[in-house]
mmCIF file of C-alpha atoms in Angstrom:
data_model
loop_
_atom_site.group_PDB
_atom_site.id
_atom_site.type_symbol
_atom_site.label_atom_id
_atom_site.label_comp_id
_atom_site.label_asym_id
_atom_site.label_seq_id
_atom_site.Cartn_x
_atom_site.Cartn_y
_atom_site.Cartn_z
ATOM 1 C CA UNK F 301 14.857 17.021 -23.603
ATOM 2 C CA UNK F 302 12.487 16.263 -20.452
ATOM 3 C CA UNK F 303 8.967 14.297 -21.122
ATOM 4 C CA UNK F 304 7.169 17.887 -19.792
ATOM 5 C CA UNK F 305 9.670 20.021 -22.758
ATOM 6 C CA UNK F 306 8.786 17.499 -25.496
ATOM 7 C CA UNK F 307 5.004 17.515 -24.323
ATOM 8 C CA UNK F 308 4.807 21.025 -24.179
ATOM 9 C CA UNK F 309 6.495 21.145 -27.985
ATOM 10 C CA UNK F 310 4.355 18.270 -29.464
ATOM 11 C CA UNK F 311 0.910 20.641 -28.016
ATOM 12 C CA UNK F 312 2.718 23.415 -29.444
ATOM 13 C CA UNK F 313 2.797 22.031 -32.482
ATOM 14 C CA UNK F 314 -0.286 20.619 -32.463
ATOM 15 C CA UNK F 315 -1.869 23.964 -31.568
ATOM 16 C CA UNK F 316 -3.789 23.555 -28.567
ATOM 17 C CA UNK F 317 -1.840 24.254 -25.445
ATOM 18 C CA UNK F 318 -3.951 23.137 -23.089
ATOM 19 C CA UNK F 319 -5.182 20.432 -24.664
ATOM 20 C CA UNK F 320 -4.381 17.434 -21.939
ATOM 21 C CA UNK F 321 -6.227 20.000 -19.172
ATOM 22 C CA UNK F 322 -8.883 20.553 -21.615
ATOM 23 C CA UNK F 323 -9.800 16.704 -21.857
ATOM 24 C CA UNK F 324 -9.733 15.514 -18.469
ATOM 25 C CA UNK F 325 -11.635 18.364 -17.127
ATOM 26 C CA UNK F 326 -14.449 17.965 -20.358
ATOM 27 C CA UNK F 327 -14.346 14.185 -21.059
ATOM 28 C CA UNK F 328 -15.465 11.452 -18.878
ATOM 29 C CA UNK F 329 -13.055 8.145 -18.344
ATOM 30 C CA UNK F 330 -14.934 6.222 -20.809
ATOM 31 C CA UNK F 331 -14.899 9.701 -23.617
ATOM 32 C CA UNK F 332 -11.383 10.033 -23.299
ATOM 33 C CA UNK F 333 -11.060 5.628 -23.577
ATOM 34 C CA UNK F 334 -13.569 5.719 -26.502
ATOM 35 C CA UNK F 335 -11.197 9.034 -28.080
ATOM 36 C CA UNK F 336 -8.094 7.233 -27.553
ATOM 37 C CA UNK F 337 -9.494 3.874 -29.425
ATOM 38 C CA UNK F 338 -10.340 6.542 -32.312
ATOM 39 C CA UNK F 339 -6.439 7.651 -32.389
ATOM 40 C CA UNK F 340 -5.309 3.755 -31.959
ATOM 41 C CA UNK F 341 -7.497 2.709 -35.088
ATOM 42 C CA UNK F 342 -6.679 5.796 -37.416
ATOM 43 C CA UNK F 343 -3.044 4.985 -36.456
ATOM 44 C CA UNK F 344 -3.402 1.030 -37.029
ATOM 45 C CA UNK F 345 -5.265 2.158 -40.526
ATOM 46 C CA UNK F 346 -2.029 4.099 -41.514
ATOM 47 C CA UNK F 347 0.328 1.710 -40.909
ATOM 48 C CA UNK F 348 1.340 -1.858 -43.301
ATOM 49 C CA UNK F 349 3.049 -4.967 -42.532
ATOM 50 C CA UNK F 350 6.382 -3.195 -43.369
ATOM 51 C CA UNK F 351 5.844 -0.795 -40.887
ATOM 52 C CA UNK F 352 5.147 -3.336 -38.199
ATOM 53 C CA UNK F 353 8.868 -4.935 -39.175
ATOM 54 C CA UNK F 354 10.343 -1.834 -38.789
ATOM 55 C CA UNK F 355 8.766 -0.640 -35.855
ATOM 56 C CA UNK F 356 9.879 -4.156 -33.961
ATOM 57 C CA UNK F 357 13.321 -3.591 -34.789
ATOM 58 C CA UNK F 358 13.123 -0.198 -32.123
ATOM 59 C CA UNK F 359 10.554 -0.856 -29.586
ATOM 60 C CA UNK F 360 12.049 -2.352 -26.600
ATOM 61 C CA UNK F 361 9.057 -3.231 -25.007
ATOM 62 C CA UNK F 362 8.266 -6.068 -27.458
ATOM 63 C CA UNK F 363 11.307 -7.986 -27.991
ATOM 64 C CA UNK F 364 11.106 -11.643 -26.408
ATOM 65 C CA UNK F 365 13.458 -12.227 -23.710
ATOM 66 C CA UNK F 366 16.721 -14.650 -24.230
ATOM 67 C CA UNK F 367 15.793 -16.662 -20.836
ATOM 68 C CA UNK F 368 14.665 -19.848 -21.368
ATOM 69 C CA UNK F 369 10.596 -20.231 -21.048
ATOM 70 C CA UNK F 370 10.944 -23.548 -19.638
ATOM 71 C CA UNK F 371 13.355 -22.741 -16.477
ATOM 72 C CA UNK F 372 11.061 -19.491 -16.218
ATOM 73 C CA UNK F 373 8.004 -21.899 -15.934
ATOM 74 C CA UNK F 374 9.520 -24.471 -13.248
ATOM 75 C CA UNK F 375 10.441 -21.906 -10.905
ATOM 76 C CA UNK F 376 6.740 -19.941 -11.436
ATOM 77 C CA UNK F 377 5.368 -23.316 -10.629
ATOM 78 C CA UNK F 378 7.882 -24.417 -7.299
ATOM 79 C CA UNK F 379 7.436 -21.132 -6.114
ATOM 80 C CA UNK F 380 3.662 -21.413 -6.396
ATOM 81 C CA UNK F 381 3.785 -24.612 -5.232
ATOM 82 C CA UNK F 382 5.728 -23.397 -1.831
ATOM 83 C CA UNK F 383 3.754 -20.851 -1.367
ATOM 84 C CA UNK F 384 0.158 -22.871 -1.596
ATOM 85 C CA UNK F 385 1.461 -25.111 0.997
ATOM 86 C CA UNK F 386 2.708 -22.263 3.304
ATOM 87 C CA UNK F 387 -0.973 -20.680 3.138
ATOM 88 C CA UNK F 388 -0.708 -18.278 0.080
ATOM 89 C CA UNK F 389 -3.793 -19.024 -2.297
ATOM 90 C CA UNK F 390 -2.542 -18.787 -5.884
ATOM 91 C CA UNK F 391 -4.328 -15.986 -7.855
ATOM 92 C CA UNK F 392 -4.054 -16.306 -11.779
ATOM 93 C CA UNK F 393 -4.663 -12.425 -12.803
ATOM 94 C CA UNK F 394 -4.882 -10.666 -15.944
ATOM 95 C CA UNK F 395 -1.967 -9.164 -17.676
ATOM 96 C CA UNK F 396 -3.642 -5.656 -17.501
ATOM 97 C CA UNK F 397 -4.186 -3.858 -14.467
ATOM 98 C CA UNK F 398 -6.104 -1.196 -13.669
ATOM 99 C CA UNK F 399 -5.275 2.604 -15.315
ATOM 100 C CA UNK F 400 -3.126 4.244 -12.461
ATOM 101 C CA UNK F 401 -2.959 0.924 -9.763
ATOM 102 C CA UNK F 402 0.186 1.655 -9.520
ATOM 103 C CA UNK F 403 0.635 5.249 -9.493
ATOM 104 C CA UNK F 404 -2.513 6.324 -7.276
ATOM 105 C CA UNK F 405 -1.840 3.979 -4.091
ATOM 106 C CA UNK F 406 1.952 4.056 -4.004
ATOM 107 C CA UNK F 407 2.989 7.499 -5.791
ATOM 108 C CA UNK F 408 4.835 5.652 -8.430
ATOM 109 C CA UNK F 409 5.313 7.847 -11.629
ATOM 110 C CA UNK F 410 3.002 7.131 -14.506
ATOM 111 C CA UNK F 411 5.566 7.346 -16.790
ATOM 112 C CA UNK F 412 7.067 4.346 -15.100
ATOM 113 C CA UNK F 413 4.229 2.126 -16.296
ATOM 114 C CA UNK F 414 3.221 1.383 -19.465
ATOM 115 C CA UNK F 415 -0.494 3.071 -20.107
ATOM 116 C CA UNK F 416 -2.886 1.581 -22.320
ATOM 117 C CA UNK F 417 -6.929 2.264 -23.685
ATOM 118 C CA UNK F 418 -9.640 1.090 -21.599
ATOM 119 C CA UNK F 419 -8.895 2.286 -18.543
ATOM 120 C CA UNK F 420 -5.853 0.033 -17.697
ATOM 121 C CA UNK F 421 -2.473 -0.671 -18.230
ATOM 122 C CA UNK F 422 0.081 -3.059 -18.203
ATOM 123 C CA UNK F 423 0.772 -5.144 -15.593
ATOM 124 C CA UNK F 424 3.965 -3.658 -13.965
ATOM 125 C CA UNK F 425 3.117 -4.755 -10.409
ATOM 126 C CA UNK F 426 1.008 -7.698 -9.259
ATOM 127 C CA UNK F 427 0.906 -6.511 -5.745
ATOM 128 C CA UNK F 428 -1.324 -3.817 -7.034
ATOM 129 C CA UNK F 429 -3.712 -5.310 -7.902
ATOM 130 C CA UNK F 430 -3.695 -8.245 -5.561
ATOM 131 C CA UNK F 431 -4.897 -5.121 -2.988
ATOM 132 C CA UNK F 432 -7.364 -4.204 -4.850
ATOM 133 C CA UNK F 433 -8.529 -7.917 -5.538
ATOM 134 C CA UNK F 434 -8.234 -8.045 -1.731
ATOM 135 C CA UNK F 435 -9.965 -4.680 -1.144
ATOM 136 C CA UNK F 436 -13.119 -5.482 -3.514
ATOM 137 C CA UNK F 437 -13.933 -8.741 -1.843
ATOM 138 C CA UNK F 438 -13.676 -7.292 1.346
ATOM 139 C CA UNK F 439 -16.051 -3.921 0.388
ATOM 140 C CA UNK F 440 -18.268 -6.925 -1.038
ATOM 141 C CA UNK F 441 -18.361 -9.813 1.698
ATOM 142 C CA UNK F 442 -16.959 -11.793 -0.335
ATOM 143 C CA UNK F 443 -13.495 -12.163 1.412
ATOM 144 C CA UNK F 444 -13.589 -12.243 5.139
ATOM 145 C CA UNK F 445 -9.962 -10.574 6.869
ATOM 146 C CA UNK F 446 -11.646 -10.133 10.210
ATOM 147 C CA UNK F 447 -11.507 -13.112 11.586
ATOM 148 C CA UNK F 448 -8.178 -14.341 10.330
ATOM 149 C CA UNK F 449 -5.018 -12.909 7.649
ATOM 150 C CA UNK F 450 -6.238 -14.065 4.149
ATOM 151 C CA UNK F 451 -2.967 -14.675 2.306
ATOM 152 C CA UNK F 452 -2.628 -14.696 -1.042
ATOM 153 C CA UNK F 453 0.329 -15.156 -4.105
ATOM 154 C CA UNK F 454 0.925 -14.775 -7.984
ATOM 155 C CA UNK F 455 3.380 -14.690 -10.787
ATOM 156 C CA UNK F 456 2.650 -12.138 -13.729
ATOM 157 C CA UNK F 457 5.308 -11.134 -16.746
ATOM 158 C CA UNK F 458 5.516 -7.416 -15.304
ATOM 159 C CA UNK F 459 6.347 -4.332 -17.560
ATOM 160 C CA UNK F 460 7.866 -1.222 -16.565
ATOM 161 C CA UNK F 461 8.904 1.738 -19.279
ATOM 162 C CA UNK F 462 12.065 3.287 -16.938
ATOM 163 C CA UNK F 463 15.090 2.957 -18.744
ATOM 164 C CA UNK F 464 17.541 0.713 -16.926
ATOM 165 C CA UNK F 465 21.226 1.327 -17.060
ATOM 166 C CA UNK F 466 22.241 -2.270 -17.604
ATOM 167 C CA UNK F 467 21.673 -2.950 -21.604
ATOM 168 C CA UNK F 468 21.072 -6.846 -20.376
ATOM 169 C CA UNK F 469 17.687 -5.399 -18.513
ATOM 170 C CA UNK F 470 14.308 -5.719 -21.000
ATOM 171 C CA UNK F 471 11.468 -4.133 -20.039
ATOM 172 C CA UNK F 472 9.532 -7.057 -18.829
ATOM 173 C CA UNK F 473 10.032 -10.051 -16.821
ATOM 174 C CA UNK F 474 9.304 -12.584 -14.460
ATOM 175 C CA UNK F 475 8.163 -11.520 -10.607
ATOM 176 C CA UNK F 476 6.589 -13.326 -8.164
ATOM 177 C CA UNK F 477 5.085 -11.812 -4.936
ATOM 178 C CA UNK F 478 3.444 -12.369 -1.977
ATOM 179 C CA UNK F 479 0.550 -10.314 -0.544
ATOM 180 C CA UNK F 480 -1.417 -10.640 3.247
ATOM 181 C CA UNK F 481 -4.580 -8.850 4.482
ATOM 182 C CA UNK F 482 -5.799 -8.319 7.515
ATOM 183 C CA UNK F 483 -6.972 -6.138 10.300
ATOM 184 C CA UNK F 484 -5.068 -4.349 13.187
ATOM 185 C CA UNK F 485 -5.494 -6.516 16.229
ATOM 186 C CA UNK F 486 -3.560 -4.311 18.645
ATOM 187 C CA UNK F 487 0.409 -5.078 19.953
ATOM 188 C CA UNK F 488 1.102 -5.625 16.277
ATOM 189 C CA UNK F 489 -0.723 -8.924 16.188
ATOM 190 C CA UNK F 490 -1.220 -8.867 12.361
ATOM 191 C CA UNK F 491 2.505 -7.124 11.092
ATOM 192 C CA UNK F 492 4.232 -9.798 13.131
ATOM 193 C CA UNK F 493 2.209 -12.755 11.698
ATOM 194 C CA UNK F 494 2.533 -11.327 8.278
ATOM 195 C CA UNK F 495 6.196 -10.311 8.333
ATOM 196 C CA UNK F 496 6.887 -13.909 9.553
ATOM 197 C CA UNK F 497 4.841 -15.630 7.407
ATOM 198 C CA UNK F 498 6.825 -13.975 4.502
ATOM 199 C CA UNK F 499 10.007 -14.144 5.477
ATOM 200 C CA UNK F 500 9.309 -17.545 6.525
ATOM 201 C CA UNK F 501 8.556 -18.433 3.091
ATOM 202 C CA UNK F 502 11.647 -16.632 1.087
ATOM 203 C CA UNK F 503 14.264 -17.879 3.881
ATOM 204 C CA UNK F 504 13.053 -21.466 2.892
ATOM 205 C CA UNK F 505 12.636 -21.079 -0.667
ATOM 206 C CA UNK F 506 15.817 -19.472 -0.949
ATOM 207 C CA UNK F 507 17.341 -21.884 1.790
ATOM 208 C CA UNK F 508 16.557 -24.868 -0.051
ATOM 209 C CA UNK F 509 17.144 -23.804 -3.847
ATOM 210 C CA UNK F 510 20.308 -21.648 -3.311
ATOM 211 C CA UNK F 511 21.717 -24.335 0.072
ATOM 212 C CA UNK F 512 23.305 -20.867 1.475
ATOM 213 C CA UNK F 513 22.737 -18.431 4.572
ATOM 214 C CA UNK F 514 20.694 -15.891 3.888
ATOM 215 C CA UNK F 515 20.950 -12.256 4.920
ATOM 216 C CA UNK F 516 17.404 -10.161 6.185
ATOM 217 C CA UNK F 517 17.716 -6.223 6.241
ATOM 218 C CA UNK F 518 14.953 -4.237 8.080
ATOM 219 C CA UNK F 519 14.142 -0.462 7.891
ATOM 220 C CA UNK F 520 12.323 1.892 9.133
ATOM 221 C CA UNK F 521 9.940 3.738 7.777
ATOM 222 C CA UNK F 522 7.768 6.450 8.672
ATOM 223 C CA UNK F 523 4.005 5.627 9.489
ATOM 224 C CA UNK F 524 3.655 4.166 12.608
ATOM 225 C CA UNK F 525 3.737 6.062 16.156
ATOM 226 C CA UNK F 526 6.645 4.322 17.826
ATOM 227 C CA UNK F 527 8.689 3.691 14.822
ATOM 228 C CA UNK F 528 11.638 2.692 16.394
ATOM 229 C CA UNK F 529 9.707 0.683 19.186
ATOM 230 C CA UNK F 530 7.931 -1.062 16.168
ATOM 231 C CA UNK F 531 11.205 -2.461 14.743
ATOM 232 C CA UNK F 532 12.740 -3.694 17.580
ATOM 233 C CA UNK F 533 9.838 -5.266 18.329
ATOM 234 C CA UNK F 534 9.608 -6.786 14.811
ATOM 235 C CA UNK F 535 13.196 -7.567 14.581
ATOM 236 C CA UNK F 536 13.415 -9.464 18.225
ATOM 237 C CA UNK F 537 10.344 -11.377 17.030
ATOM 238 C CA UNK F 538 12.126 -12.328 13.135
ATOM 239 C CA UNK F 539 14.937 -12.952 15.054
ATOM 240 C CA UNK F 540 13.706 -15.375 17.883
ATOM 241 C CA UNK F 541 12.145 -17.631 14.701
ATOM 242 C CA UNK F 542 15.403 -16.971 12.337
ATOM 243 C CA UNK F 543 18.472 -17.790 14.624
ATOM 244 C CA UNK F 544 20.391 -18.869 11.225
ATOM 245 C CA UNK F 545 19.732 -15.951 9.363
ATOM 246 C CA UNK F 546 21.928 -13.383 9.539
ATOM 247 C CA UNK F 547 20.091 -9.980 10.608
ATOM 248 C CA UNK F 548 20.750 -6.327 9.480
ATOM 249 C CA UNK F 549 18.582 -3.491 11.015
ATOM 250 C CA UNK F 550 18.172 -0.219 10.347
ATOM 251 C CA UNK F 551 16.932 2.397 12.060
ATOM 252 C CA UNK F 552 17.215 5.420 10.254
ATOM 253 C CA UNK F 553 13.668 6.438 9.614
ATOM 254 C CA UNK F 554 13.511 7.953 5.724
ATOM 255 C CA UNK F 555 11.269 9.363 3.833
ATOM 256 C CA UNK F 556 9.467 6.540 2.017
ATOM 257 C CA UNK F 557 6.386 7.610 0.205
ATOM 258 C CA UNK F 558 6.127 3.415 -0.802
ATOM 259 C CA UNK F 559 6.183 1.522 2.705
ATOM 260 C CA UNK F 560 4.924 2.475 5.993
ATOM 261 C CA UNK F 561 7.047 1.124 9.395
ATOM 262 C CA UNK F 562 9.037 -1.860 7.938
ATOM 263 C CA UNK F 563 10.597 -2.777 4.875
ATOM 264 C CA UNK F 564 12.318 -5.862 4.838
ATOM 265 C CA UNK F 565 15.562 -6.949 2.055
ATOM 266 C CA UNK F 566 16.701 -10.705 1.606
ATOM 267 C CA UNK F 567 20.401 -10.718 0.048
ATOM 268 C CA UNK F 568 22.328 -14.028 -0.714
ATOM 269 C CA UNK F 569 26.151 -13.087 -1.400
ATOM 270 C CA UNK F 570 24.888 -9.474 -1.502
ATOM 271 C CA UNK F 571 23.010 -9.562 -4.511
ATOM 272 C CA UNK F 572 19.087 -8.497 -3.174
ATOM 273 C CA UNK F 573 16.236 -10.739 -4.097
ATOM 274 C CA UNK F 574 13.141 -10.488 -2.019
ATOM 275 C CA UNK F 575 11.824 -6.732 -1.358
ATOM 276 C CA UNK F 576 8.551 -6.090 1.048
ATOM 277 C CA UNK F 577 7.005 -4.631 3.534
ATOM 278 C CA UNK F 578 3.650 -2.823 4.954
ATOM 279 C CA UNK F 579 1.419 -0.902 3.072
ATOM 280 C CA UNK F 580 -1.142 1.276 3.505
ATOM 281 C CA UNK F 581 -3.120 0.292 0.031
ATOM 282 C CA UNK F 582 -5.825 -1.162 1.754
ATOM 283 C CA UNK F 583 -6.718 1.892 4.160
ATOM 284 C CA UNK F 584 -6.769 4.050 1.154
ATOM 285 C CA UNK F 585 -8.844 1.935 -0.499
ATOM 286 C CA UNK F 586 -11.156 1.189 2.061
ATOM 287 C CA UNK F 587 -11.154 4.156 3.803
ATOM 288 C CA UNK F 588 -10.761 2.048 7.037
ATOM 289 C CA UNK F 589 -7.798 2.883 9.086
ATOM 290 C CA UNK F 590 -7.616 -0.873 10.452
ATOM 291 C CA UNK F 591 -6.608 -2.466 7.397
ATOM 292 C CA UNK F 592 -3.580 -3.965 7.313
ATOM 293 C CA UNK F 593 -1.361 -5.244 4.653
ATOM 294 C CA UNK F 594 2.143 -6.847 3.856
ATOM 295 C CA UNK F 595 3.380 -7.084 0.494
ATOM 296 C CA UNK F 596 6.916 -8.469 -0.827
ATOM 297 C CA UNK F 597 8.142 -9.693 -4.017
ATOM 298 C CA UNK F 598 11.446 -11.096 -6.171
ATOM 299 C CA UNK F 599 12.006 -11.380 -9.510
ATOM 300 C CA UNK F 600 12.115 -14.688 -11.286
ATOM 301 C CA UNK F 601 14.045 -13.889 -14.154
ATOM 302 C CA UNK F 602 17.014 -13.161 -11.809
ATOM 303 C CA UNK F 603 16.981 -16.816 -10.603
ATOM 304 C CA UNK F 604 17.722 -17.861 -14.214
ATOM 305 C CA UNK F 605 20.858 -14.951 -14.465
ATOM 306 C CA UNK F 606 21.778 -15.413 -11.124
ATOM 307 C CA UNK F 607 25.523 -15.969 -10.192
ATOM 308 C CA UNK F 608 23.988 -17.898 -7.053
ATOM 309 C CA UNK F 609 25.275 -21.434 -7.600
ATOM 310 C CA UNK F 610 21.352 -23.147 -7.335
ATOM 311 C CA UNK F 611 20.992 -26.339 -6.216
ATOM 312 C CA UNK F 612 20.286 -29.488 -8.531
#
């Protein structure tokens, strides 16, 4: 049965058809918060520390993962490390992000994330809200991009509710990303800076804790003028830094509702890593068209499981 069948039977049931329409077009944000609280606590009331047992046994979303904390930890902390002395401020953010972050600035589904009272939900992508962290001190003067990329990085425990084929995958783990503001200088001044500063930062990290060659895929994506111009410009750039690495690009423009010009892959013995790219998160939020902004990002937990010999 699809989530819109079983939604449709569960109103059914409950008698009122058009009962989601009904509260988002009546209620404010903070009615429908203050309603759902209401439903949370009469739930809460019903239930007894049996329940709660039993309930753990089947909800995925809770169980702790086997990894050890401590090898999690040490590479949260090297990566953080690297990444403070390559120019990425470290930004310690809350484990709840904002009630459609995700969903509203890159058209990921809702029911991908994991929604929650209050207005937020939980964290299932740092680079979210590292944006709008971005985009608020910017609207505020607070954070200055015009006069120089800020650059900025983070680990969270992210939490996604897909279903993953692999019955080894829980629905939360380690990820660490990388995020750079800035505004559109003309001839691509800010992508290339950005772009290199990133993958400047993985091919070392990578480099130096996995001591093999790393390979870079870039592809195209739609939103910029002279797509393909734009990528062999990028890649001839990357390339001219990168003479080690060995370079994949692809210029097949698809449909990418996610990433506008460039999206960039790191692979070590083909398993993928590192994923990132440009955005256009901060021109939505802004409403300015010359905001700019690269994000990219790799799990952590993956290090830990990885068949990647890692050096000692």
């Amino acid at each position: 049965m699809s989530d819109s069948d079983m939604l449709n039977r569960i109103l059914g049931k409950a008698g009122v058809d058009n009962l989601i329409h009904d509260l988002v077009a009546k209620l404010s944000p903070s009615e429908i918060s203050t309603l759902w609280l209401a439903l949370s606590t009469e739930l809460t009331s019903r239930s007894t520390p049996k329940n709660l047992l039993n309930k753990y046994a089947t909800n995925r979303f809770v169980k702790p993962s086997d990894l050890s904390p401590l090898a999690i930890k040490r590479i949260e902390i090297a990566m953080l490390e690297l990444a403070q002395t390559a120019g990425f401020t470290p930004v310690l953010l809350s484990p709840a992000s904002l009630l459609g972050s995700c969903s509203v600035m890159a058209e990921v589904d809702q029911n991908h994330v994991v929604s929650a009272v209050r207005g937020v939900e939980l964290m299932a992508d740092s680079t979210n809200m590292l944006a709008i962290y971005l985009a608020d001190g910017i609207k505020h003067g607070t954070i200055d991009n015009a006069n120089g990329a800020i650059h900025l990085s983070a680990t969270c425990r992210a939490t996604r509710a897909q279903l993953y084929k692999s019955s080894k995958a829980l629905p939360h783990f380690g990820l660490f990303t990388l995020v750079s503001s800035g505004k559109d200088r003309g001839s691509y001044g800010f992508e290339k800076e950005a772009m290199a500063k990133h993958v400047e930062y993985y091919v070392r990290y990578f480099g130096e804790r996995f001591g093999q060659k790393l390979q870079v895929t870039l592809n195209l994506r739609k939103g910029y003028t002279d797509g393909s111009g734009f990528v062999d410009r990028m890649s001839a750039r990357l390339q001219a830094i990168y003479p080690d690495v060995e370079w994949v690009v692809n210029k097949e423009a698809t449909d990418n509702s996610y990433y506008k010009g460039l999206n960039f892959k790191i692979s070590l013995n083909g398993q993928e890593f590192v994923d990132g790219g440009l955005v256009d998160w901060s021109q939505k939020l802004l409403g300015n068209p010359k905001e700019r902004l690269c994000i990219s990002g790799t799990g952590i937990d993956m290090q830990v499981m990885s068949d990647v010999p890692v050096l000692e």
